[in-house]
Structure formats: structure tokens, C-alpha cells
mmCIF file of C-alpha atoms in Angstrom:
data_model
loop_
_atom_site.group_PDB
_atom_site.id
_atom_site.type_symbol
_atom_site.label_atom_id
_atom_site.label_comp_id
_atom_site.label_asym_id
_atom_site.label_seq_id
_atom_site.Cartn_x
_atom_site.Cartn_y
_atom_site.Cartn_z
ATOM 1 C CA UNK A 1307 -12.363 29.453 201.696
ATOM 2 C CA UNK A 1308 -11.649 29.642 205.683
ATOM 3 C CA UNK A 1309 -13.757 28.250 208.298
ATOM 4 C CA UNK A 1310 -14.943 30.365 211.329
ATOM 5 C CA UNK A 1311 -15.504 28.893 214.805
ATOM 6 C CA UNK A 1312 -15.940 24.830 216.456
ATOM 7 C CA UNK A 1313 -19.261 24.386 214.371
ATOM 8 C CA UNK A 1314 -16.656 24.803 210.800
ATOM 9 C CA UNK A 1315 -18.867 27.195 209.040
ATOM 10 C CA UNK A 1316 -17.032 28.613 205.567
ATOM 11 C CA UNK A 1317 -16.509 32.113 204.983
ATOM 12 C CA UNK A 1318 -15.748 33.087 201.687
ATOM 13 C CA UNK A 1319 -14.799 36.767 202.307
ATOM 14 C CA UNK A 1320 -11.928 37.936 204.667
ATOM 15 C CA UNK A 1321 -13.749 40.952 205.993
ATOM 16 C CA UNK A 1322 -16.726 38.875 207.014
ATOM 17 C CA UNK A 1323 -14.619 36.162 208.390
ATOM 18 C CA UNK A 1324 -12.545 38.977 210.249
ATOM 19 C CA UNK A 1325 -15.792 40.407 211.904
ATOM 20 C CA UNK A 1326 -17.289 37.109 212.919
ATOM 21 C CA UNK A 1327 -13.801 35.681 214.187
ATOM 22 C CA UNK A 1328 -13.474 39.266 216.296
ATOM 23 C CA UNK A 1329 -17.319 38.955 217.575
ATOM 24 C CA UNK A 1330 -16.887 35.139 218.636
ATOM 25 C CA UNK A 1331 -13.657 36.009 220.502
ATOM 26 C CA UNK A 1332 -15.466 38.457 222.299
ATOM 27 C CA UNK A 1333 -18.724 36.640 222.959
ATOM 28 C CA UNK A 1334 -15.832 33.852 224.564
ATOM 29 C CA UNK A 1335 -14.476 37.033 226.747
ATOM 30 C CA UNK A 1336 -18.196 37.579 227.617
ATOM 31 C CA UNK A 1337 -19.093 34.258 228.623
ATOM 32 C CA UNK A 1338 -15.732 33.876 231.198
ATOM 33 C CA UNK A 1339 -16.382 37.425 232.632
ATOM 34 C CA UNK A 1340 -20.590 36.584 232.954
ATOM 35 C CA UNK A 1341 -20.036 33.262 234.919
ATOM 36 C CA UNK A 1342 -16.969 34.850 237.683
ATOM 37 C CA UNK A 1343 -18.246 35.024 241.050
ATOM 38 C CA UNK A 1344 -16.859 35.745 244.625
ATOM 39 C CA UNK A 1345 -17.573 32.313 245.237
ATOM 40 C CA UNK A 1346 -14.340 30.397 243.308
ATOM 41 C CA UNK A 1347 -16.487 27.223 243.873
ATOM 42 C CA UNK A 1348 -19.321 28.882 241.705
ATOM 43 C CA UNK A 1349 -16.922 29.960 239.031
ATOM 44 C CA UNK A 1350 -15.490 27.329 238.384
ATOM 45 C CA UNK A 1351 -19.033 24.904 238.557
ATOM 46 C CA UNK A 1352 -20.623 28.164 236.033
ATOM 47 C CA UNK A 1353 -17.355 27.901 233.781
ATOM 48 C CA UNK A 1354 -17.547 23.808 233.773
ATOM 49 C CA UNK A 1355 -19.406 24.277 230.170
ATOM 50 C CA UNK A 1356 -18.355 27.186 229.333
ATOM 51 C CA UNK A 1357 -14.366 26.235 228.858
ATOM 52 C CA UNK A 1358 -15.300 22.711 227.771
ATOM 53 C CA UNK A 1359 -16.105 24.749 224.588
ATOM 54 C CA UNK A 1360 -19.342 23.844 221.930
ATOM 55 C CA UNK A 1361 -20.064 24.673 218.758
ATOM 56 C CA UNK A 1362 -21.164 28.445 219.958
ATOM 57 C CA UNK A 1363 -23.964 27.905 217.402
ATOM 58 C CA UNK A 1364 -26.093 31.005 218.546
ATOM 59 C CA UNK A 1365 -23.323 33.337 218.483
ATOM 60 C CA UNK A 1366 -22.531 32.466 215.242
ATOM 61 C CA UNK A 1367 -26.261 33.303 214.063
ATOM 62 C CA UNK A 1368 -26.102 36.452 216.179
ATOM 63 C CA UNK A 1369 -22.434 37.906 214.659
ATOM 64 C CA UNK A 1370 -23.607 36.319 211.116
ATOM 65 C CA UNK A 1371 -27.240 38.501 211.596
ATOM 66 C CA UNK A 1372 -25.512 41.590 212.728
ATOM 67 C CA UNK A 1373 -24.141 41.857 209.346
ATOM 68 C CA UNK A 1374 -27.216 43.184 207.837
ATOM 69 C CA UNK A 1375 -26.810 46.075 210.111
ATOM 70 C CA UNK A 1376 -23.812 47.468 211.802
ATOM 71 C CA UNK A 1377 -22.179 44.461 213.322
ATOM 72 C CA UNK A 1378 -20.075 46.878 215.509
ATOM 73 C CA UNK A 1379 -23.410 48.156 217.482
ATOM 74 C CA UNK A 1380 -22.968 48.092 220.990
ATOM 75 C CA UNK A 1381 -25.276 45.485 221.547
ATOM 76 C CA UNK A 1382 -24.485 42.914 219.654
ATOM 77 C CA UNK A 1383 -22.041 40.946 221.363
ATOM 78 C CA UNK A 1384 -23.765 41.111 225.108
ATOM 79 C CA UNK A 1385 -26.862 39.680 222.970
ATOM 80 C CA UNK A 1386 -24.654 37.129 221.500
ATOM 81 C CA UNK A 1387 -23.421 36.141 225.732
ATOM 82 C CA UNK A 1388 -26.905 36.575 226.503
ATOM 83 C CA UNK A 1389 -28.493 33.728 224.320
ATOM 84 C CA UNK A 1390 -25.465 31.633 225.028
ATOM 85 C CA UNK A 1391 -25.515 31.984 228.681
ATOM 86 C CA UNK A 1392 -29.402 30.661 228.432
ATOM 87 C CA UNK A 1393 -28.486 28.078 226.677
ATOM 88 C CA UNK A 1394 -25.537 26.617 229.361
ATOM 89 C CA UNK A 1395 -28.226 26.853 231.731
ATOM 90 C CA UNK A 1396 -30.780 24.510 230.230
ATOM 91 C CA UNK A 1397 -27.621 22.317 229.582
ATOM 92 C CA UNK A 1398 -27.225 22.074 232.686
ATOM 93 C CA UNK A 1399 -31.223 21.380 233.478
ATOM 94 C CA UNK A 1400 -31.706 19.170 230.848
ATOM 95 C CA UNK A 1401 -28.597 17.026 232.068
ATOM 96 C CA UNK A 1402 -30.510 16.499 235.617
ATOM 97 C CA UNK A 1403 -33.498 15.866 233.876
ATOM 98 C CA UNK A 1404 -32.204 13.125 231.545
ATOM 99 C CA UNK A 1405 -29.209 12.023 234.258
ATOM 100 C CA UNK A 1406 -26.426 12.445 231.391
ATOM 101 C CA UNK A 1407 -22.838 11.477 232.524
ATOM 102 C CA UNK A 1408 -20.964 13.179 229.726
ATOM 103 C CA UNK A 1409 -21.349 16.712 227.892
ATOM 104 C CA UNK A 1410 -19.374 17.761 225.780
ATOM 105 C CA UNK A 1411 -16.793 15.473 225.968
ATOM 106 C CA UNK A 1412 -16.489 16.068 229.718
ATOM 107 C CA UNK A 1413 -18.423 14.555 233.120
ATOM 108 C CA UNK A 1414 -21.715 16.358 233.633
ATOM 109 C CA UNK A 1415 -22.345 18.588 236.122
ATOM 110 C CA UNK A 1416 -24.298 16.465 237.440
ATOM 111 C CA UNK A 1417 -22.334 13.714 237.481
ATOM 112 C CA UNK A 1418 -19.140 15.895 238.857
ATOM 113 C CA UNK A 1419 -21.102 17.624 241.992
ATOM 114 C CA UNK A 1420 -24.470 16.035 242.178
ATOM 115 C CA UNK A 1421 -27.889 17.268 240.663
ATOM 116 C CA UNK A 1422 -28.520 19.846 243.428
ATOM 117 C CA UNK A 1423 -25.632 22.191 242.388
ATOM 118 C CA UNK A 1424 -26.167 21.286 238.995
ATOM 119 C CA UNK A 1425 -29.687 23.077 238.643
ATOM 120 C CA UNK A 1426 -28.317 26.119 240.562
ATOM 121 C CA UNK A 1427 -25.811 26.820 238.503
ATOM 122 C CA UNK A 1428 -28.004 26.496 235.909
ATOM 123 C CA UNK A 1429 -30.410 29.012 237.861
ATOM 124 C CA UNK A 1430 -27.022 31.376 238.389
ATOM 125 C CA UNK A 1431 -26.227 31.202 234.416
ATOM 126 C CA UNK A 1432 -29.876 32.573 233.638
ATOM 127 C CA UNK A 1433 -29.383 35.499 236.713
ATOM 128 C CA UNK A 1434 -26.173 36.219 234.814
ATOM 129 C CA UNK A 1435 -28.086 36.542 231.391
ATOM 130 C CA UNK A 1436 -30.866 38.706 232.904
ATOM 131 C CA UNK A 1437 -28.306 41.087 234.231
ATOM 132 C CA UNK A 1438 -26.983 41.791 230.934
ATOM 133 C CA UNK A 1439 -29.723 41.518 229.092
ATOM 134 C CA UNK A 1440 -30.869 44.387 231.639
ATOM 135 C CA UNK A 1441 -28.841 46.624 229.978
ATOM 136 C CA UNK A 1442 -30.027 46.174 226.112
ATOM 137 C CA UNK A 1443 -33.580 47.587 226.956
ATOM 138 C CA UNK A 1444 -36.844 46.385 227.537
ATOM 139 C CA UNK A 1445 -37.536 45.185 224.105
ATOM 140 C CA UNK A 1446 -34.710 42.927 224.557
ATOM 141 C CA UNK A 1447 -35.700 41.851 227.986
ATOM 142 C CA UNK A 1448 -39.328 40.702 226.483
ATOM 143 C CA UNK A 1449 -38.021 39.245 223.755
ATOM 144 C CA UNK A 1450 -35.887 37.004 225.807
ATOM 145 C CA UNK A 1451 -38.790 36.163 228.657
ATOM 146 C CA UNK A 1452 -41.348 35.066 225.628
ATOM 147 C CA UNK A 1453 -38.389 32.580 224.265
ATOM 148 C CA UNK A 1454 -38.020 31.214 227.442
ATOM 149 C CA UNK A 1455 -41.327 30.796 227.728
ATOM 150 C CA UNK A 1456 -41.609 29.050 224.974
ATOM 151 C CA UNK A 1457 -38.713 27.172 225.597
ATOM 152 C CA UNK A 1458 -40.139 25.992 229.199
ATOM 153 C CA UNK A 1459 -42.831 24.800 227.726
ATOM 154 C CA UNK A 1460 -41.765 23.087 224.746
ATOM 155 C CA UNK A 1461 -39.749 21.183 228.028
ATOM 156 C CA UNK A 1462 -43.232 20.334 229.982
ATOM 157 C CA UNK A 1463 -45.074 19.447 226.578
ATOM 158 C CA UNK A 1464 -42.282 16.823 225.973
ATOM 159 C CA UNK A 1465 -41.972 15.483 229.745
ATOM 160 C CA UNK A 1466 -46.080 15.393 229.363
ATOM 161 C CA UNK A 1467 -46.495 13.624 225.959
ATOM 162 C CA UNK A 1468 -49.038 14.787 223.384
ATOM 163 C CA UNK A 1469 -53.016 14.695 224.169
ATOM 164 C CA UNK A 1470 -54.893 12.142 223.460
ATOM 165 C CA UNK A 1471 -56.097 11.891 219.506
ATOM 166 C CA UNK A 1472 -53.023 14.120 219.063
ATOM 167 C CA UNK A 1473 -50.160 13.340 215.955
ATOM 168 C CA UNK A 1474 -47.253 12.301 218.226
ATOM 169 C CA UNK A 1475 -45.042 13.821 215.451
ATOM 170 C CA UNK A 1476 -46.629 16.703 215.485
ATOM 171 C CA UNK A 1477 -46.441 17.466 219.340
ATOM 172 C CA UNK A 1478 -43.319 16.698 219.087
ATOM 173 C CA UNK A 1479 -42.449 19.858 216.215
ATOM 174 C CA UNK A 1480 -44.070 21.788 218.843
ATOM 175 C CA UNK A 1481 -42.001 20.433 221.617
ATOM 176 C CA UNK A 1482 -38.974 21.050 218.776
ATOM 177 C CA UNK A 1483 -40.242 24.909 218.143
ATOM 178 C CA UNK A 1484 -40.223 25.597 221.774
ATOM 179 C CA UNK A 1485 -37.146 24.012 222.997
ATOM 180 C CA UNK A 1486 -34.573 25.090 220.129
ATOM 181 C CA UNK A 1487 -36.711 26.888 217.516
ATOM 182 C CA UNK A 1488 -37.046 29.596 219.974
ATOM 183 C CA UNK A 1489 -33.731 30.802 221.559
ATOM 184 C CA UNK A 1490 -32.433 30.304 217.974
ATOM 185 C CA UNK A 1491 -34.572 32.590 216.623
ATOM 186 C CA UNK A 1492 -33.844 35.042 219.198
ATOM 187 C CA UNK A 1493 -29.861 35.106 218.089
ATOM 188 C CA UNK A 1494 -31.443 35.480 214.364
ATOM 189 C CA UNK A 1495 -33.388 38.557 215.908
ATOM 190 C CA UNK A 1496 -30.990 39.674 218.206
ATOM 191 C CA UNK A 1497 -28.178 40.042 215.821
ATOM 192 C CA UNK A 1498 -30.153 41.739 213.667
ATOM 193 C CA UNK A 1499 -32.075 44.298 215.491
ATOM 194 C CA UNK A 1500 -28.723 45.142 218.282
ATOM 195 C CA UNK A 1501 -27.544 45.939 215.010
ATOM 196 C CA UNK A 1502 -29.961 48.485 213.432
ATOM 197 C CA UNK A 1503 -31.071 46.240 210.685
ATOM 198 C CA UNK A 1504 -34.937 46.935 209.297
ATOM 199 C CA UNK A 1505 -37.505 45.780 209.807
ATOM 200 C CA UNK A 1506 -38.136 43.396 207.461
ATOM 201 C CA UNK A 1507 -34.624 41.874 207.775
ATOM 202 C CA UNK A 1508 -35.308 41.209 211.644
ATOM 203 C CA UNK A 1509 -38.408 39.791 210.815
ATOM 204 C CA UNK A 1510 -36.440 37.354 208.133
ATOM 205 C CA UNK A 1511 -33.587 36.556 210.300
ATOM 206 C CA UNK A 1512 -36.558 35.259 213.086
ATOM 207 C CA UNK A 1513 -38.203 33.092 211.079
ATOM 208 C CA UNK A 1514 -34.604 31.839 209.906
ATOM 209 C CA UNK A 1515 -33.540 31.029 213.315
ATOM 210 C CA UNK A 1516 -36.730 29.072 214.334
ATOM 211 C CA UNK A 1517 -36.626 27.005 211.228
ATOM 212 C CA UNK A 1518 -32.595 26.359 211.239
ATOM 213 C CA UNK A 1519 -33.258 25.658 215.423
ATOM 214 C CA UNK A 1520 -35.625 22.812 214.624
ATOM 215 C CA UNK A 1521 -33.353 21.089 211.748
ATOM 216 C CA UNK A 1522 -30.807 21.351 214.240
ATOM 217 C CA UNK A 1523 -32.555 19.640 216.530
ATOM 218 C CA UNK A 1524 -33.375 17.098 214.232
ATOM 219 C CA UNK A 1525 -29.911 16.517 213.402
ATOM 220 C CA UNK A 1526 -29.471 16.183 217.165
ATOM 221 C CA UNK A 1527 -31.686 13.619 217.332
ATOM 222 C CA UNK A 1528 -30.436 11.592 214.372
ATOM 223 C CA UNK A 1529 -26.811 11.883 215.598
ATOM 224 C CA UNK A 1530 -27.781 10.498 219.260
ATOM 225 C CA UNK A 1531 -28.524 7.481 217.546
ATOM 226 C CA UNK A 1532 -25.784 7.531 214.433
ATOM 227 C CA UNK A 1533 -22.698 8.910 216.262
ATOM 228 C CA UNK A 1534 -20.574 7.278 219.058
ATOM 229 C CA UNK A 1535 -19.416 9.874 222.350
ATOM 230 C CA UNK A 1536 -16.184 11.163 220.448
ATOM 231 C CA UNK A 1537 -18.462 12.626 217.357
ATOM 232 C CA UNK A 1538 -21.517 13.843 219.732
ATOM 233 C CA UNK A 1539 -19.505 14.937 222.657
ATOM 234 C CA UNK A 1540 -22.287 13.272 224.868
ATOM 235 C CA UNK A 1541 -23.314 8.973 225.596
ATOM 236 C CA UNK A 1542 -25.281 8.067 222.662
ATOM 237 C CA UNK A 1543 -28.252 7.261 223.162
ATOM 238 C CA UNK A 1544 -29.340 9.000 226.268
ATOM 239 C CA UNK A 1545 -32.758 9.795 224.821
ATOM 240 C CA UNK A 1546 -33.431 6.064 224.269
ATOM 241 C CA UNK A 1547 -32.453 4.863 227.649
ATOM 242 C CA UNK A 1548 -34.803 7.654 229.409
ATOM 243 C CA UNK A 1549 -37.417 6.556 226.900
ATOM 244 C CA UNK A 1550 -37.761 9.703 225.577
ATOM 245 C CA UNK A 1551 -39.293 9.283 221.972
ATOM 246 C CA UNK A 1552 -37.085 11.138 219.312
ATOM 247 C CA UNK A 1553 -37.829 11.534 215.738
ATOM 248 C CA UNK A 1554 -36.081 8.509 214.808
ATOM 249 C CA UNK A 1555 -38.487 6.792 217.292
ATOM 250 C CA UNK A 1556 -41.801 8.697 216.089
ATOM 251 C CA UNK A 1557 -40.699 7.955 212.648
ATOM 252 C CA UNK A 1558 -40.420 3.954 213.662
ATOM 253 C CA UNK A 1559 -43.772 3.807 215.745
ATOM 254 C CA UNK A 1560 -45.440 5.726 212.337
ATOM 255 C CA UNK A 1561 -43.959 3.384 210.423
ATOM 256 C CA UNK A 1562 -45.608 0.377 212.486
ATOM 257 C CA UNK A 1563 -48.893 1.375 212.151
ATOM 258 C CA UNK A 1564 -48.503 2.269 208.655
ATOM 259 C CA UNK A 1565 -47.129 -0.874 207.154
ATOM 260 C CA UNK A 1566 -47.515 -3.383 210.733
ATOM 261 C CA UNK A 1567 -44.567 -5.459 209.677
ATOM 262 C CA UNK A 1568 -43.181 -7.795 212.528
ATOM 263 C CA UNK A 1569 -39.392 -6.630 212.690
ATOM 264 C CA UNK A 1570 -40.823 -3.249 213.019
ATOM 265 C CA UNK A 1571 -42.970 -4.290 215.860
ATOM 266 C CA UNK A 1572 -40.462 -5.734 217.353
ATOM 267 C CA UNK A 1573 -38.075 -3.106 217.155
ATOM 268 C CA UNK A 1574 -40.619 -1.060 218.649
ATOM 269 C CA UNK A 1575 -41.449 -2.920 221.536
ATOM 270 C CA UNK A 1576 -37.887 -3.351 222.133
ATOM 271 C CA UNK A 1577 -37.131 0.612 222.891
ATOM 272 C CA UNK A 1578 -40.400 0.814 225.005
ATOM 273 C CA UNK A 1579 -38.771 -1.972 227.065
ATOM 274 C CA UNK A 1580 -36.706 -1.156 229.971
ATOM 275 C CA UNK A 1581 -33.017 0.446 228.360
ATOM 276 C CA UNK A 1582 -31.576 1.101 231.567
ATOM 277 C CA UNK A 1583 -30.286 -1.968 230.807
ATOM 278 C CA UNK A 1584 -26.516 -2.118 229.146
ATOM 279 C CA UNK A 1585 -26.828 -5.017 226.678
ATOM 280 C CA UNK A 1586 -30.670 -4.122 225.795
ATOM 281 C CA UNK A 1587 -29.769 -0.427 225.518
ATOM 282 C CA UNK A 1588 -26.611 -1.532 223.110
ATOM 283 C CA UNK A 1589 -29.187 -4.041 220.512
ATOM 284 C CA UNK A 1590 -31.773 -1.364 220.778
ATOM 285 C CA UNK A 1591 -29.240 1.150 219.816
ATOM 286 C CA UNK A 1592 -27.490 -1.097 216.815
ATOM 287 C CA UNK A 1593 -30.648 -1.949 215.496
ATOM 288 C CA UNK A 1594 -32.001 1.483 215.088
ATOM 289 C CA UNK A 1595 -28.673 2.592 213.809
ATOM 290 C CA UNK A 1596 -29.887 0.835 210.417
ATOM 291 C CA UNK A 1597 -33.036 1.078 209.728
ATOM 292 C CA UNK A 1598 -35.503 3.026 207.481
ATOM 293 C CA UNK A 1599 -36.632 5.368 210.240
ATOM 294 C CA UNK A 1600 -33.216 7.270 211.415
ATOM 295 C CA UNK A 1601 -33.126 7.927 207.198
ATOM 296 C CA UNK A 1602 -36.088 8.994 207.417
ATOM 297 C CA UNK A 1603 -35.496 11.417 210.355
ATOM 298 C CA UNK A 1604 -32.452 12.718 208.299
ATOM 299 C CA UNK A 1605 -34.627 13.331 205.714
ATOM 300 C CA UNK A 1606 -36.833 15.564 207.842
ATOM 301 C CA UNK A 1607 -33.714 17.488 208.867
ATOM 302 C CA UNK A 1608 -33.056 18.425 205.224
ATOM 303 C CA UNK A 1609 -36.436 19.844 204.626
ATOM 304 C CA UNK A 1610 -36.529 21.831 207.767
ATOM 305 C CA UNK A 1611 -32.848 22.902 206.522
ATOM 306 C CA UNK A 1612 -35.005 23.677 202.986
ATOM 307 C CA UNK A 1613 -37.269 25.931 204.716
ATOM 308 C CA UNK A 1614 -34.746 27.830 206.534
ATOM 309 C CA UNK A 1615 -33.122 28.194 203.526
ATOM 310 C CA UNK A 1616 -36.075 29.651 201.193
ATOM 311 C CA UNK A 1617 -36.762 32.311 204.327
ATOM 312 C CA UNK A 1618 -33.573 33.997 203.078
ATOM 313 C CA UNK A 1619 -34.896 34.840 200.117
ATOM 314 C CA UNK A 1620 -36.054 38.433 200.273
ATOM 315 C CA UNK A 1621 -32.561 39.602 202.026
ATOM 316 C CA UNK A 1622 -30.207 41.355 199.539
ATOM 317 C CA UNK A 1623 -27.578 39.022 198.164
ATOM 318 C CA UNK A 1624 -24.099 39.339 200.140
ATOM 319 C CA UNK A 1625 -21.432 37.353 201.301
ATOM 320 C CA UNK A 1626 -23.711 37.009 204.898
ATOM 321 C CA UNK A 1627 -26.495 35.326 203.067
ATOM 322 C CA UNK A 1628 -24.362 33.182 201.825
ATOM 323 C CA UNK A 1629 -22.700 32.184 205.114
ATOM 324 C CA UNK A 1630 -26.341 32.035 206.340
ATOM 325 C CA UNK A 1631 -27.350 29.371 203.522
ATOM 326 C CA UNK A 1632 -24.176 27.438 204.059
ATOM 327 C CA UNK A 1633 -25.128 27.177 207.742
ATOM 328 C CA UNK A 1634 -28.281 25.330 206.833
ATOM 329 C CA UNK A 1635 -25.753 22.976 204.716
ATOM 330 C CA UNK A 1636 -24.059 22.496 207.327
ATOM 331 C CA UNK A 1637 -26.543 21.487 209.628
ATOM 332 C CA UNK A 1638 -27.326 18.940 207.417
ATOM 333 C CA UNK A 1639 -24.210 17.789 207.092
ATOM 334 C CA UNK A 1640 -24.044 17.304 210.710
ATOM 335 C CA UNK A 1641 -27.040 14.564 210.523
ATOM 336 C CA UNK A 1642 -25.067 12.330 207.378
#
């Protein structure tokens, strides 16, 4: 058993393995030649993410998908840069929105040149994708404007906080769908359909992606609490001190009004206190670190994992559905 790429997925067969090693390294190729500009200033402010590396999760899905078709298809590897280079640029949004120091183990972008440059390089990373995603046909060039759509909105709907009379936990799976269960349903879709795959299997591999998207997500969430910097590659808990609720917090705040026990309420009123705050953000962040609600939050990982998982189902048995199952493993593994 080998393991293929920074997010340590096992391959089981060396042909597979072969393919998705040769599609990664070319996706990596893609991503350096898709962020050069006559500007060396832009280059090397687009390439900031880019060569501080990531788990290249959406390639993976997109080289893994292609398998049910002919992974050698023209297509799929520019689809593969495409859905990476969107995602750089919201990294590089969402690190101006929530005024993060670190990513991925390096200084922001925002912290390095300021948030001005940091949104339009963002802006340049998504010009980038359209251009190539110009080239894979209009399909392709739909497909991509509804997920970022989707994704845009899943953004507002969590800066605006759910309606009143509204599940806060539920909003915030919608907030989850549009902000990751989207793009990562597009890899599942891309990969498959660049590569000629049916129908059916596209269709599969969709559904796959949004469901795997959101447990990844959730094991986001559980890890910004759980992990320190050197696992995470970003300052833990950077959703706490914006006050931005994650599941570990919705799962808390249910609890409270479920049960009403002091510690809870306590806990609770802590976080919605003001965590810009060093020592208060450090007891807020201990004291979530063990209780019920982050287990709970891993336990709604695993059964968004489950779901991914049964989607499979109706695809033909083959070492790629096998990789594809493992990934939900290892998302899972990701969140303890």
C-alpha cells in the first residue's frame, strides 16, 4: 500500500497510483504556469499559496473521478487547475475576511502585503481560472459560475446568520453546502465528465463530492479547535476569536438549551464574549478542547463521511472506488 499526494490517501494498485501521481504533478505544473504574470510582483503574491503547498484535495477527487472514464482526456487536468485555482482565491478572501496571520504554515497574504493586494490576487486567481476554464466549453463554464454561486452565497448566509425562527445548525449545513459542498462536487463532476464517464457515474461522483465537501468541512471545524498551528497549518482558533459560530459552537449552544446546565452556560457565554483577547481566547479555546460538543461535532463528520460513502454504491467495484471510500476514511481521520 503507497500513499499518493500531501492529503496521504492509499492506493492499493500501482497503475492507479501511477495515473494519479502523473495527474497531480501536472495539475502542480498547471497551477505555477496559471498564476505567472508580466508583473514579477503579481507572480510571486499569486504563487504565495500556491508553492506553500496544501493538501490539493480537489485534484485528488478530480484525477481519482477521471478514472471512471479515460483519465488521459484532454480536459481533465486544466479542470483539476481550474477548481484549485478557485479555491486559492477564496483563500485568499476568506483570510481578509477573518484577518488570519498564518496559512498554511506561512504569513497570510494579508498579513505579508496588506488586505488590499490580498483580495486582488484573489480576484487575479479566479481571472486565471476563467481563462482556462474558457477553453473546456460552455458546459464547463456554467458548471463552474453555479458553484460559485453557491459558494458566494453560502459566504453571505454565514456573514448574515440564519433568519429568525431558523435551526442555527441547519443554516449553517447550508452555509457548509455552499461554501465547500459545492466546488467539491464540481472536481467529483469535473473529473468525471472531462473524462467521458456516463451519465450516471457523473451524476454519482456529484453527489459524492458535495457530501465528502461538507464532512470535510466539518473536520475543519473540529480541528480549528483540536489541533495546534503545526497540525492545521493555520492559528487555531481563528473562527472563535472572529466569533464566527462553528459546529463545535452550534453543537454547545444546542446543548444549552437542551439540558441548561450552568458550566455549559458558562462556556457559552464565554465564546460570545470578546476573544480578541489573548488569555480569554486561550481558556475559551482549552475549555472547548474537552468537552461533549467538539465530540459531538466529530461525530457529525463521520456521518456526513457515511453518506458520502453509501453514494458510491451504484459505481462498479474497482480499485478507484476504493480509493474514493478510503478518502471518506480519511477525512475522518483528519477530525480524531
Amino acid at each position: 500500500m503507497t500513499v499518493v499526494g500531501p492529503f496521504g490517501l492509499s492506493v492499493r494498485d500501482q497503475a492507479l497510483e501511477a495515473d494519479v501521481q502523473a495527474g497531480l504533478a501536472a495539475v502542480e505544473e498547471g497551477l505555477l504556469e496559471a498564476t505567472k504574470s508580466d508583473v514579477p510582483f503579481i507572480t510571486e503574491a499569486a504563487q504565495h499559496l500556491v508553492r506553500a503547498g496544501g493538501k490539493r484535495f480537489r485534484p485528488l477527487l478530480v484525477m481519482l473521478a477521471a478514472q471512471f472514464g479515460d483519465p488521459y482526456a484532454p480536459g481533465v487536468v486544466p479542470s483539476a487547475v481550474v477548481v484549485e485555482l478557485t479555491h486559492l482565491a477564496t483563500l485568499y478572501h476568506d483570510d481578509v475576511m477573518d484577518e488570519a496571520d498564518v496559512r498554511r504554515g506561512v504569513p497570510s497574504a494579508n498579513a505579508r502585503w496588506g488586505n488590499s493586494v490580498a483580495v486582488l490576487t484573489g480576484d487575479f486567481l479566479f481571472a486565471r481560472a476563467s481563462h482556462i476554464l474558457a477553453d473546456l466549453g460552455p458546459e464547463a463554464v456554467r458548471i463552474q459560475a453555479e458553484a460559485f454561486e453557491r459558494l458566494v452565497t453560502g459566504q453571505i448566509l454565514e456573514t448574515a446568520g440564519p433568519r429568525d425562527g431558523r435551526d442555527p445548525i441547519d443554516h449553517y449545513m447550508d452555509v457548509l453546502g455552499g461554501k465547500t459542498g459545492s466546488l467539491i462536487a464540481v472536481a467529483g463532476r469535473f473529473g468525471a465528465m472531462m473524462s467521458g464517464a456516463d451519465e450516471t457515474v457523473v451524476d454519482v461522483l456529484t453527489q459524492y463530492g458535495e457530501r465528502l465537501g461538507v464532512a470535510f468541512q466539518l473536520a475543519d471545524d473540529v480541528l480549528d479547535i483540536a489541533s495546534d498551528s503545526h497540525e492545521s497549518g493555520k492559528t487555531p482558533g481563528t473562527d472563535l476569536r472572529e466569533g464566527i459560530p462553528t459546529m463545535p459552537v452550534l453543537r454547545l449552544r444546542e446543548r444549552v438549551e437542551r439540558l441548561g446546565l450552568a458550566e455549559d452556560i458558562a462556556l457559552s457565554e464565554l465564546l460570545a464574549s470578546d476573544l480578541t483577547d489573548d488569555a480569554r481566547h486561550a481558556e475559551a479555546l482549552a475549555r472547548l478542547r474537552v468537552h461533549p460538543a467538539l465530540e459531538q461535532a466529530r461525530r457529525d463528520t463521520v456521518r456526513y463521511a457515511e453518506e458520502a460513502r453509501a453514494t458510491l454504491v451504484p459505481l462498479q467495484e474497482c480499485d478507484a472506488k476504493a480509493a474514493l471510500v478510503e478518502l471518506c476514511d480519511a477525512v475522518v481521520h483528519r477530525a480524531g
